[in-house]
Tab-separated table of C-alpha atoms in Angstrom:
chain	number	residue	atom	x	y	z
A	1	MET	CA	14.383	6.461	-7.171
A	2	PRO	CA	16.515	4.298	-4.821
A	3	VAL	CA	19.601	6.043	-6.226
A	4	LEU	CA	18.049	9.439	-5.480
A	5	ARG	CA	17.131	8.253	-1.975
A	6	HIS	CA	20.695	7.029	-1.377
A	7	ILE	CA	22.163	10.329	-2.639
A	8	MET	CA	19.812	12.390	-0.477
A	9	ALA	CA	20.564	10.187	2.535
A	10	THR	CA	24.306	10.647	2.043
A	11	HIS	CA	23.840	14.415	1.618
A	12	SER	CA	21.722	14.550	4.751
A	13	GLY	CA	24.388	12.556	6.661
A	14	ASP	CA	27.151	14.894	5.452
A	15	ALA	CA	25.025	17.916	6.337
A	16	ARG	CA	24.398	16.536	9.834
A	17	ASP	CA	28.116	15.857	10.282
A	18	ARG	CA	28.925	19.388	9.124
A	19	VAL	CA	26.303	20.858	11.443
A	20	ASP	CA	27.658	18.860	14.395
A	21	LEU	CA	31.254	19.861	13.654
A	22	ASN	CA	30.331	23.492	13.060
A	23	SER	CA	28.240	23.630	16.236
A	24	GLU	CA	31.127	22.119	18.245
A	25	ASN	CA	33.607	24.574	16.714
A	26	ILE	CA	31.255	27.504	17.387
A	27	LYS	CA	30.797	26.408	20.997
A	28	PHE	CA	34.561	26.107	21.377
A	29	ASP	CA	35.164	29.548	19.815
A	30	THR	CA	32.445	31.203	21.903
A	31	ASN	CA	33.901	29.685	25.081
A	32	ILE	CA	37.348	30.999	24.148
A	33	MET	CA	35.928	34.461	23.378
A	34	GLU	CA	33.991	34.557	26.629
A	35	ALA	CA	37.133	33.597	28.542
A	36	ALA	CA	39.324	36.141	26.779
A	37	GLY	CA	36.643	38.896	26.534
A	38	VAL	CA	37.002	39.094	22.769
A	39	CYS	CA	34.270	39.935	20.234
A	40	GLY	CA	34.121	41.672	16.878
A	41	ILE	CA	32.477	44.744	18.368
A	42	GLU	CA	35.025	44.910	21.189
A	43	VAL	CA	37.869	44.727	18.686
A	44	ALA	CA	36.351	47.543	16.657
A	45	THR	CA	35.592	49.753	19.672
A	46	ARG	CA	38.978	49.143	21.286
A	47	GLY	CA	40.688	50.944	18.419
A	48	LEU	CA	38.175	53.798	18.557
A	49	VAL	CA	38.049	54.482	22.237
A	50	GLY	CA	41.641	53.632	23.225
A	51	GLY	CA	41.944	52.389	26.770
A	52	SER	CA	44.877	54.733	27.784
A	53	GLY	CA	42.581	57.570	28.902
A	54	SER	CA	44.513	60.255	27.028
A	55	ASN	CA	42.726	63.161	25.339
A	56	SER	CA	44.512	62.603	22.021
A	57	PRO	CA	42.212	60.958	19.418
A	58	PRO	CA	43.195	57.513	18.076
A	59	GLU	CA	44.645	57.013	14.657
A	60	LEU	CA	42.077	56.565	11.883
A	61	ASP	CA	44.288	54.231	9.841
A	62	SER	CA	43.909	51.483	12.448
A	63	LEU	CA	40.154	51.259	11.707
A	64	GLY	CA	40.239	50.778	7.949
A	65	CYS	CA	43.214	48.464	7.748
A	66	PRO	CA	43.437	46.678	4.386
A	67	ASP	CA	44.853	43.580	6.094
A	68	HIS	CA	41.453	43.003	7.704
A	69	LEU	CA	39.795	43.153	4.297
A	70	LYS	CA	42.261	40.667	2.804
A	71	GLY	CA	41.670	38.280	5.689
A	72	PHE	CA	37.936	38.472	5.343
A	73	GLU	CA	38.180	37.941	1.567
A	74	LEU	CA	40.117	34.738	2.177
A	75	VAL	CA	37.656	33.684	4.885
A	76	ARG	CA	34.792	34.324	2.448
A	77	GLY	CA	36.436	31.990	-0.080
A	78	CYS	CA	36.742	29.305	2.567
A	79	CYS	CA	33.091	29.793	3.576
A	80	SER	CA	31.891	29.479	-0.013
A	81	GLU	CA	33.872	26.250	-0.358
A	82	GLU	CA	32.339	24.969	2.858
A	83	VAL	CA	28.827	25.752	1.581
A	84	ARG	CA	29.514	23.472	-1.360
A	85	GLY	CA	29.897	20.622	1.135
A	86	GLU	CA	33.558	20.919	2.196
A	87	THR	CA	34.731	21.897	5.664
A	88	PRO	CA	38.313	23.251	5.855
A	89	GLY	CA	40.564	21.466	8.289
A	90	ARG	CA	37.935	18.871	9.177
A	91	GLU	CA	39.166	15.415	10.081
A	92	ASP	CA	37.344	12.319	8.941
A	93	SER	CA	34.461	11.481	11.247
A	94	PRO	CA	33.556	7.888	12.258
A	95	LEU	CA	30.544	8.129	9.954
A	96	ASP	CA	32.857	8.907	7.013
A	97	ARG	CA	35.028	5.914	7.943
A	98	HIS	CA	31.929	3.724	8.057
A	99	ASN	CA	30.768	5.003	4.667
A	100	ALA	CA	34.261	4.374	3.279
A	101	GLU	CA	34.132	0.791	4.553
A	102	LEU	CA	30.703	0.290	2.973
A	103	ASP	CA	31.803	1.845	-0.331
A	104	PRO	CA	35.226	0.360	-1.197
A	105	GLY	CA	35.072	1.756	-4.745
A	106	GLY	CA	35.076	5.375	-3.583
A	107	GLY	CA	38.793	5.565	-2.745
A	108	SER	CA	39.643	7.934	-5.578
A	109	GLY	CA	36.852	10.347	-4.531
A	110	LYS	CA	38.124	10.244	-0.953
A	111	ILE	CA	41.669	11.044	-2.090
A	112	LYS	CA	40.342	13.986	-4.109
A	113	ASP	CA	38.354	15.195	-1.076
A	114	GLN	CA	41.488	14.957	1.081
A	115	LYS	CA	43.447	16.986	-1.487
A	116	GLY	CA	40.646	19.572	-1.543
A	117	PHE	CA	40.627	19.660	2.256
A	118	GLY	CA	44.407	20.212	2.265
A	119	LYS	CA	44.055	23.161	-0.125
A	120	GLU	CA	41.247	24.615	1.987
A	121	VAL	CA	43.337	24.246	5.136
A	122	ILE	CA	46.214	26.064	3.417
A	123	LEU	CA	43.873	28.856	2.288
A	124	LEU	CA	42.371	29.132	5.767
A	125	MET	CA	45.797	29.288	7.384
A	126	HIS	CA	46.876	31.996	4.927
A	127	ALA	CA	43.692	33.936	5.676
A	128	LEU	CA	44.253	33.660	9.415
A	129	ASN	CA	47.941	34.529	9.146
A	130	THR	CA	47.048	37.809	7.418
A	131	LEU	CA	45.185	38.895	10.549
A	132	ALA	CA	47.180	40.715	13.218
A	133	SER	CA	45.857	39.584	16.591
A	134	PRO	CA	44.439	36.232	17.789
A	135	GLU	CA	41.231	38.044	18.809
A	136	GLU	CA	40.639	39.010	15.170
A	137	LYS	CA	41.370	35.446	14.061
A	138	LEU	CA	38.849	34.094	16.563
A	139	ALA	CA	36.289	36.683	15.479
A	140	ALA	CA	36.776	35.712	11.808
A	141	LEU	CA	36.413	32.016	12.630
A	142	CYS	CA	33.320	32.756	14.733
A	143	LYS	CA	31.766	34.688	11.862
A	144	LYS	CA	32.611	31.991	9.332
A	145	TYR	CA	31.207	29.151	11.419
A	146	ALA	CA	28.056	31.105	12.307
A	147	ASP	CA	27.396	31.693	8.598
A	148	SER	CA	28.106	28.058	7.787
A	149	LEU	CA	25.743	26.967	10.599
A	150	GLU	CA	22.922	29.130	9.246
A	151	GLU	CA	23.537	27.824	5.738
A	152	SER	CA	23.603	24.227	6.950
A	153	ARG	CA	20.326	24.795	8.802
A	154	GLY	CA	18.778	26.215	5.649
A	155	MET	CA	20.122	23.247	3.696
A	156	GLN	CA	18.665	20.873	6.289
A	157	ARG	CA	15.253	22.547	6.070
A	158	GLN	CA	15.258	22.326	2.281
A	159	LEU	CA	16.566	18.771	2.477
A	160	LYS	CA	13.788	17.794	4.902
A	161	ALA	CA	11.177	19.343	2.606
A	162	LEU	CA	12.638	17.504	-0.398
A	163	GLN	CA	12.832	14.247	1.573
A	164	LYS	CA	9.209	14.651	2.643
A	165	LYS	CA	8.183	15.282	-0.965
A	166	GLN	CA	10.268	12.324	-2.090
A	167	SER	CA	8.724	10.057	0.575
A	168	GLN	CA	5.250	11.107	-0.534
A	169	ILE	CA	6.140	10.386	-4.167
A	170	VAL	CA	7.647	7.023	-3.182
A	171	LYS	CA	4.520	6.149	-1.176
A	172	GLU	CA	2.329	7.087	-4.139
A	173	LYS	CA	4.532	5.004	-6.420
A	174	ILE	CA	4.372	1.999	-4.045
A	175	HIS	CA	0.595	2.387	-3.765
A	176	LEU	CA	0.244	2.548	-7.546
A	177	GLN	CA	2.536	-0.458	-7.965
A	178	SER	CA	0.459	-2.459	-5.456
A	179	GLU	CA	-2.743	-1.471	-7.260
A	180	HIS	CA	-1.090	-2.413	-10.547
A	181	SER	CA	-0.089	-5.837	-9.187
A	182	LYS	CA	-3.593	-6.339	-7.758
A	183	ALA	CA	-5.121	-5.438	-11.117
A	184	ILE	CA	-2.779	-7.875	-12.887
A	185	LEU	CA	-3.688	-10.650	-10.401
A	186	ALA	CA	-7.407	-9.912	-10.795
A	187	ARG	CA	-7.026	-9.943	-14.554
A	188	SER	CA	-5.188	-13.292	-14.486
A	189	LYS	CA	-7.866	-14.766	-12.193
A	190	LEU	CA	-10.621	-13.477	-14.460
A	191	GLU	CA	-8.881	-14.921	-17.508
A	192	SER	CA	-8.529	-18.325	-15.812
A	193	LEU	CA	-12.210	-18.231	-14.774
A	194	CYS	CA	-13.166	-17.279	-18.315
A	195	ARG	CA	-11.200	-20.224	-19.711
A	196	GLU	CA	-12.820	-22.613	-17.213
A	197	LEU	CA	-16.268	-21.234	-18.025
A	198	GLN	CA	-15.673	-21.630	-21.761
A	199	ARG	CA	-14.434	-25.189	-21.200
A	200	HIS	CA	-17.474	-25.981	-19.048
A	201	ASN	CA	-19.832	-24.478	-21.624
A	202	LYS	CA	-18.160	-26.501	-24.353
A	203	THR	CA	-18.522	-29.750	-22.384
A	204	LEU	CA	-22.162	-28.939	-21.597
A	205	LYS	CA	-22.875	-28.259	-25.256
A	206	GLU	CA	-21.237	-31.529	-26.276
A	207	GLU	CA	-23.172	-33.472	-23.599
A	208	ASN	CA	-26.440	-31.851	-24.631
A	209	MET	CA	-25.805	-32.621	-28.287
A	210	GLN	CA	-24.930	-36.236	-27.437
A	211	ARG	CA	-28.045	-36.630	-25.276
A	212	SER	CA	-30.261	-35.062	-27.925
A	213	ARG	CA	-28.827	-37.391	-30.587
A	214	GLU	CA	-29.353	-40.438	-28.327
A	215	TYR	CA	-32.868	-39.294	-27.519
A	216	GLU	CA	-33.662	-38.832	-31.215
A	217	GLU	CA	-32.301	-42.293	-32.020
A	218	ARG	CA	-34.288	-43.885	-29.194
A	219	ARG	CA	-37.429	-42.040	-30.207
A	220	LYS	CA	-37.013	-43.124	-33.828
A	221	GLU	CA	-36.402	-46.726	-32.747
A	222	ALA	CA	-39.447	-46.666	-30.448
A	223	THR	CA	-41.707	-45.176	-33.132
A	224	LEU	CA	-40.423	-47.673	-35.703
A	225	HIS	CA	-40.963	-50.600	-33.318
A	226	PHE	CA	-44.409	-49.316	-32.379
A	227	GLN	CA	-45.329	-48.896	-36.036
A	228	MET	CA	-44.093	-52.398	-36.868
A	229	THR	CA	-46.065	-53.927	-33.992
A	230	LEU	CA	-49.164	-52.008	-35.057
A	231	ASN	CA	-48.753	-53.264	-38.615
A	232	GLU	CA	-48.332	-56.834	-37.381
A	233	ILE	CA	-51.399	-56.517	-35.157
A	234	GLU	CA	-53.442	-55.121	-38.027
A	235	LEU	CA	-52.246	-57.922	-40.312
A	236	GLN	CA	-53.112	-60.557	-37.708
A	237	MET	CA	-56.489	-58.957	-37.123
A	238	GLU	CA	-57.181	-58.994	-40.859
A	239	GLN	CA	-56.151	-62.645	-41.048
A	240	HIS	CA	-58.337	-63.531	-38.048
A	241	ASN	CA	-61.227	-61.576	-39.498
A	242	ALA	CA	-60.894	-63.434	-42.792
A	243	HIS	CA	-60.661	-66.765	-40.941
A	244	ASN	CA	-63.647	-65.860	-38.764
A	245	SER	CA	-65.693	-64.842	-41.781
A	246	LYS	CA	-64.780	-68.148	-43.443
A	247	LEU	CA	-65.765	-70.075	-40.310
A	248	ARG	CA	-68.957	-68.092	-40.074
A	249	GLN	CA	-69.755	-68.949	-43.671
A	250	GLU	CA	-69.061	-72.611	-42.974
A	251	ASN	CA	-71.224	-72.479	-39.849
A	252	MET	CA	-74.038	-70.941	-41.839
A	253	GLU	CA	-73.700	-73.631	-44.493
A	254	LEU	CA	-73.681	-76.348	-41.826
A	255	ALA	CA	-76.710	-74.762	-40.168
A	256	GLU	CA	-78.558	-74.841	-43.477
A	257	LYS	CA	-77.548	-78.465	-44.020
A	258	LEU	CA	-78.730	-79.341	-40.518
A	259	LYS	CA	-81.965	-77.574	-41.169
A	260	LYS	CA	-82.450	-79.552	-44.379
A	261	LEU	CA	-81.606	-82.766	-42.538
A	262	LEU	CA	-84.132	-82.006	-39.850
A	263	GLU	CA	-86.745	-81.326	-42.454
A	264	GLN	CA	-85.908	-84.597	-44.196
A	265	TYR	CA	-85.980	-86.419	-40.849
A	266	GLU	CA	-89.392	-85.043	-40.049
A	267	LEU	CA	-90.625	-86.045	-43.488
A	268	ARG	CA	-89.256	-89.549	-42.998
A	269	GLU	CA	-90.930	-89.896	-39.650
A	270	GLU	CA	-94.170	-89.143	-41.333
A	271	VAL	CA	-93.496	-92.016	-43.779
A	272	PRO	CA	-95.394	-95.134	-42.789
A	273	GLU	CA	-93.825	-98.070	-41.118
A	274	THR	CA	-94.385	-100.152	-44.153
A	275	VAL	CA	-90.943	-99.218	-45.432
A	276	GLY	CA	-88.542	-102.111	-45.587
A	277	PRO	CA	-85.694	-102.835	-43.187
A	278	LEU	CA	-83.047	-101.959	-45.770
A	279	GLN	CA	-84.286	-98.533	-46.108
A	280	GLY	CA	-84.329	-98.134	-42.292
A	281	GLN	CA	-80.726	-99.200	-42.056
A	282	HIS	CA	-79.811	-96.748	-44.702
A	283	ILE	CA	-81.485	-94.029	-42.760
A	284	ASP	CA	-79.672	-94.999	-39.573
A	285	LYS	CA	-76.368	-94.836	-41.370
A	286	VAL	CA	-77.236	-91.426	-42.707
A	287	PHE	CA	-78.143	-90.268	-39.221
A	288	LYS	CA	-74.887	-91.570	-37.762
A	289	HIS	CA	-72.939	-89.928	-40.508
A	290	LYS	CA	-74.685	-86.660	-39.820
A	291	GLU	CA	-74.027	-86.990	-36.123
A	292	LEU	CA	-70.387	-87.627	-36.784
A	293	GLN	CA	-70.240	-84.594	-39.054
A	294	GLN	CA	-71.976	-82.575	-36.367
A	295	GLN	CA	-69.456	-83.689	-33.774
A	296	LEU	CA	-66.592	-82.838	-36.122
A	297	VAL	CA	-68.060	-79.422	-36.785
A	298	ASP	CA	-68.536	-78.868	-33.044
A	299	ALA	CA	-64.928	-79.884	-32.399
A	300	LYS	CA	-63.685	-77.587	-35.122
A	301	LEU	CA	-65.840	-74.782	-33.779
A	302	GLN	CA	-64.521	-75.337	-30.270
A	303	ARG	CA	-60.980	-75.410	-31.562
A	304	THR	CA	-61.506	-72.166	-33.514
A	305	ALA	CA	-63.038	-70.567	-30.415
A	306	GLU	CA	-60.021	-71.598	-28.379
A	307	LEU	CA	-57.734	-70.256	-31.085
A	308	MET	CA	-59.727	-67.028	-31.146
A	309	ARG	CA	-59.473	-66.799	-27.379
A	310	GLU	CA	-55.714	-67.371	-27.458
A	311	VAL	CA	-55.287	-64.819	-30.234
A	312	GLU	CA	-57.349	-62.280	-28.321
A	313	GLU	CA	-55.338	-62.916	-25.163
A	314	LYS	CA	-52.109	-62.562	-27.098
A	315	GLN	CA	-53.359	-59.383	-28.731
A	316	GLN	CA	-54.412	-58.056	-25.328
A	317	ARG	CA	-50.981	-58.816	-23.881
A	318	GLU	CA	-49.265	-57.184	-26.823
A	319	ARG	CA	-51.610	-54.202	-26.599
A	320	ASP	CA	-50.904	-53.845	-22.886
A	321	PHE	CA	-47.159	-54.152	-23.482
A	322	LEU	CA	-47.269	-51.578	-26.279
A	323	LEU	CA	-49.379	-49.211	-24.192
A	324	LYS	CA	-46.995	-49.590	-21.290
A	325	ASP	CA	-44.007	-49.018	-23.580
A	326	ALA	CA	-45.743	-46.008	-25.135
A	327	THR	CA	-46.480	-44.499	-21.700
A	328	GLU	CA	-42.889	-45.102	-20.591
A	329	SER	CA	-41.539	-43.577	-23.799
A	330	ARG	CA	-43.939	-40.640	-23.406
A	331	HIS	CA	-42.779	-40.180	-19.800
A	332	LYS	CA	-39.131	-40.343	-20.937
A	333	CYS	CA	-39.894	-37.854	-23.683
A	334	GLU	CA	-41.411	-35.459	-21.150
A	335	LEU	CA	-38.390	-35.886	-18.858
A	336	MET	CA	-36.020	-35.245	-21.749
A	337	LYS	CA	-38.010	-32.138	-22.689
A	338	GLU	CA	-37.773	-30.889	-19.109
A	339	GLN	CA	-34.019	-31.580	-19.091
A	340	GLU	CA	-33.720	-29.776	-22.401
A	341	THR	CA	-35.525	-26.724	-21.002
A	342	GLN	CA	-33.310	-26.804	-17.873
A	343	LEU	CA	-30.177	-27.083	-19.987
A	344	LYS	CA	-31.380	-24.220	-22.163
A	345	GLN	CA	-31.951	-22.126	-19.032
A	346	GLN	CA	-28.475	-23.010	-17.727
A	347	LEU	CA	-27.006	-22.204	-21.113
A	348	SER	CA	-28.757	-18.814	-21.157
A	349	LEU	CA	-27.557	-18.189	-17.582
A	350	TYR	CA	-23.985	-19.079	-18.554
A	351	MET	CA	-24.269	-16.856	-21.603
A	352	ASP	CA	-25.421	-13.955	-19.400
A	353	LYS	CA	-22.555	-14.612	-16.991
A	354	PHE	CA	-20.127	-14.780	-19.876
A	355	GLU	CA	-21.408	-11.461	-21.220
A	356	GLU	CA	-21.057	-9.924	-17.739
A	357	PHE	CA	-17.564	-11.340	-17.531
A	358	GLN	CA	-16.716	-9.854	-20.923
A	359	THR	CA	-18.032	-6.447	-19.788
A	360	THR	CA	-16.033	-6.645	-16.534
A	361	LEU	CA	-12.967	-7.716	-18.510
A	362	ALA	CA	-13.421	-4.747	-20.849
A	363	LYS	CA	-13.788	-2.455	-17.834
A	364	SER	CA	-10.681	-3.954	-16.229
A	365	ASN	CA	-8.798	-3.411	-19.490
A	366	GLU	CA	-9.951	0.212	-19.497
A	367	VAL	CA	-8.898	0.589	-15.856
A	368	PHE	CA	-5.552	-1.003	-16.681
A	369	THR	CA	-5.007	1.395	-19.598
A	370	THR	CA	-5.953	4.376	-17.424
A	371	PHE	CA	-3.663	3.067	-14.679
A	372	ARG	CA	-0.821	2.747	-17.184
A	373	GLN	CA	-1.471	6.294	-18.383
A	374	GLU	CA	-1.454	7.512	-14.769
A	375	MET	CA	1.817	5.644	-14.166
A	376	GLU	CA	3.343	7.340	-17.213
A	377	LYS	CA	2.068	10.693	-15.949
A	378	MET	CA	3.533	9.984	-12.506
A	379	THR	CA	6.904	9.065	-14.019
A	380	LYS	CA	6.861	12.282	-16.027
A	381	LYS	CA	5.875	14.189	-12.894
A	382	ILE	CA	8.688	12.546	-10.909
A	383	LYS	CA	11.197	13.464	-13.619
A	384	LYS	CA	9.850	17.010	-13.627
A	385	LEU	CA	10.142	17.185	-9.836
A	386	GLU	CA	13.708	15.880	-10.012
A	387	LYS	CA	14.539	18.586	-12.545
A	388	GLU	CA	12.877	21.160	-10.274
A	389	THR	CA	14.876	19.889	-7.294
A	390	THR	CA	18.117	20.213	-9.252
A	391	LEU	CA	17.048	23.696	-10.391
A	392	TRP	CA	16.153	24.708	-6.828
A	393	ARG	CA	19.449	23.262	-5.596
A	394	THR	CA	21.398	25.359	-8.115
A	395	LYS	CA	19.313	28.407	-7.193
A	396	TRP	CA	19.974	27.716	-3.542
A	397	GLU	CA	23.712	27.489	-4.153
A	398	THR	CA	23.707	30.753	-6.119
A	399	ASN	CA	21.570	32.412	-3.437
A	400	SER	CA	23.857	31.130	-0.699
A	401	GLN	CA	26.870	32.543	-2.531
A	402	ALA	CA	25.059	35.845	-3.054
A	403	LEU	CA	24.079	35.807	0.626
A	404	LEU	CA	27.693	35.266	1.607
A	405	GLN	CA	28.770	38.173	-0.566
A	406	MET	CA	26.025	40.354	0.911
A	407	ALA	CA	27.054	39.342	4.433
A	408	GLU	CA	30.660	40.242	3.685
A	409	GLU	CA	29.594	43.536	2.141
A	410	LYS	CA	27.450	44.182	5.199
A	411	THR	CA	30.377	43.520	7.511
A	412	LEU	CA	32.523	45.903	5.469
A	413	ARG	CA	29.799	48.551	5.521
A	414	ASP	CA	29.331	48.063	9.258
A	415	LYS	CA	33.046	48.570	9.774
A	416	HIS	CA	32.999	51.646	7.561
A	417	TYR	CA	29.947	52.932	9.425
A	418	LYS	CA	31.650	52.374	12.782
A	419	ALA	CA	34.740	54.184	11.522
A	420	LEU	CA	32.626	57.124	10.342
A	421	GLN	CA	30.744	57.108	13.615
A	422	GLY	CA	34.050	57.296	15.502
A	423	LYS	CA	35.180	60.161	13.284
A	424	LEU	CA	31.880	61.938	13.905
A	425	GLU	CA	32.263	61.537	17.677
A	426	ARG	CA	35.796	62.939	17.545
A	427	LEU	CA	34.644	65.882	15.425
A	428	GLU	CA	31.804	66.570	17.850
A	429	LYS	CA	34.300	66.555	20.729
A	430	LEU	CA	36.511	68.930	18.758
A	431	CYS	CA	33.540	71.203	18.012
A	432	ARG	CA	32.584	71.298	21.680
A	433	ALA	CA	36.142	72.187	22.639
A	434	LEU	CA	36.226	74.936	20.008
A	435	GLN	CA	32.840	76.267	21.113
A	436	LYS	CA	33.999	76.312	24.713
A	437	GLU	CA	37.177	78.132	23.755
A	438	ARG	CA	35.182	80.576	21.638
A	439	ASN	CA	32.858	81.294	24.542
A	440	ASP	CA	35.846	81.898	26.809
A	441	LEU	CA	37.352	84.244	24.259
A	442	THR	CA	34.073	86.155	23.831
A	443	THR	CA	33.818	86.626	27.594
A	444	LYS	CA	37.425	87.840	27.727
A	445	LEU	CA	36.725	90.181	24.813
A	446	GLY	CA	33.684	91.607	26.578
A	447	ASP	CA	35.731	92.240	29.701
A	448	LEU	CA	38.411	94.024	27.668
A	449	GLN	CA	35.792	96.181	25.889
A	450	GLU	CA	34.249	97.234	29.170
A	451	ALA	CA	37.681	98.050	30.614
A	452	SER	CA	38.986	100.144	27.724
A	453	LYS	CA	35.784	102.009	26.638
A	454	LYS	CA	37.574	103.548	23.718
A	455	PRO	CA	35.842	104.442	20.410
A	456	GLU	CA	38.715	103.046	18.292
A	457	ALA	CA	38.266	99.682	19.921
A	458	GLU	CA	34.524	99.810	19.271
A	459	GLU	CA	35.013	100.778	15.571
A	460	THR	CA	37.766	98.268	14.856
A	461	GLY	CA	36.170	95.442	16.857
A	462	PRO	CA	37.792	92.901	19.132
A	463	PRO	CA	41.066	91.265	18.156
A	464	ASP	CA	41.002	87.774	16.625
A	465	PRO	CA	41.198	85.064	19.259
A	466	GLN	CA	44.200	82.804	19.093
A	467	PRO	CA	43.484	79.070	19.418
A	468	SER	CA	45.287	77.006	21.931
A	469	PRO	CA	48.067	74.572	20.898
A	470	GLU	CA	45.871	71.608	21.898
A	471	CYS	CA	43.110	72.680	19.469
A	472	ILE	CA	45.680	73.183	16.717
A	473	GLN	CA	46.990	69.660	17.325
A	474	ASN	CA	43.462	68.172	17.237
A	475	ALA	CA	42.542	70.049	14.057
A	476	SER	CA	45.675	68.873	12.271
A	477	LEU	CA	44.468	65.272	12.529
A	478	VAL	CA	41.118	66.008	10.808
A	479	PRO	CA	40.860	66.992	7.134
A	480	GLY	CA	39.547	70.525	6.974
A	481	GLY	CA	40.473	71.078	10.601
A	482	GLU	CA	42.180	74.457	9.949
A	483	GLU	CA	38.928	75.809	8.556
A	484	ALA	CA	37.071	74.480	11.573
A	485	MET	CA	39.464	76.381	13.951
A	486	GLN	CA	38.271	79.765	12.706
A	487	PRO	CA	35.682	80.977	15.207
A	488	SER	CA	32.287	82.165	14.043
A	489	THR	CA	30.599	85.169	15.573
A	490	THR	CA	27.074	83.638	15.551
A	491	PRO	CA	26.195	80.609	17.665
A	492	GLU	CA	23.472	79.515	15.211
A	493	LEU	CA	26.103	78.017	12.795
A	494	GLU	CA	27.134	75.155	15.124
A	495	PRO	CA	24.775	72.460	13.676
A	496	GLU	CA	25.695	73.443	10.120
A	497	PHE	CA	29.380	73.066	10.982
A	498	SER	CA	28.841	69.501	12.341
A	499	ILE	CA	26.711	68.530	9.317
A	500	SER	CA	29.304	69.862	6.847
A	501	THR	CA	32.083	67.946	8.566
A	502	THR	CA	30.084	64.691	8.426
A	503	GLU	CA	29.409	65.273	4.730
A	504	GLN	CA	33.118	65.825	4.112
A	505	LEU	CA	33.903	62.585	5.920
A	506	ASP	CA	31.297	60.708	3.890
A	507	ASN	CA	32.788	62.074	0.681
């Protein structure tokens, strides 16, 4: 497309240069023609009318001169070459020099153009040399440059339309390229976001798995420790229960022994005082021994009570510690469950976002494919338009050539028509002169008939009128003029005579 733009810009610059040069040449030629009083119509009418004022008609060969036709044929060739972008005899403009400086590799094309310009100048000089008078040369140049100006204007209009169409296509292409670049940037951003989201999801999954494993290990350790402590407590409670039952059994046995001793003591108190001193000592010893045993049992019982109290306190402390640990572990378990639910919600949210991202990515891929298809269609359309422009350019060149030929044919027909019109005017003048002479002769004949009044003259009729030498000279210049000199007796045949002469001239 930049190449096409450069070519069209160079063509438009050449067309503007040609239009400026042609307009300057036309202004110069029109000024010269206004000063000299020369125009194509004046040249044609000067030969017809003849400024001498004599009654003799001008020569007809001066109107249809073949030299004029040759000159205009050569001028037509020069015009057709100028339509193709070459102006005969044109010097290099400053714009051409600037383009030559910018394009140093175009020296060979410039040399060829100069050779073509030299040939065109030679052809133009030959065409102008074939013409007789400088007025005709100026008229030919005026005609050529007017045609070239119209053609250059038509070329400029078509070039402006093509440039407008090209600018619209270029704008559409730039817009599509910007949209394409935006779509590519959006796609790259979406891909980077997708990668970051996948990485973040992967890290979250790994962290959640690690936390869940740690939580499971801690929970297993806590349950195992709790179970071990419960087993130890149960074992200690069983041991204490067995020890307590044993102590209870011993206490019951001691209570029975004390009961028996009390019964024996009561029985001994009932024994009379007649018992000897030895037996009393023995009884005192037994009582002391029993007291000592009772003190020992009381000490053991107190010690066992203290041990029981210490064991109960220890069990209470352990129970409180285990309950506290269980509540803390339960609270941690609830917190971990809440975190697990939150992480599951976040994971579901990320999954939804990822699905939305996948749908948007699929849509963007579809849009990208449609955009690529539209770009291919636009490239095909641009190629088609370029082909159409080349086709229209060739059609325009052929039409311009045909228009030049038609213009030349029209000029030839106009000249032929003017020549025929001049012939018709001369024939009408000749007819009027003949009619006037015929009327004079009829009046003279009537006077002679009235004067003679003879029957022979009435039977034979009037003598034939003799035309004047001037009429004979005028009729000799016109084909069929001798037939036109014969007078007719009826005045109604005058229009038919003029029509027949015009038909003979047309033939």
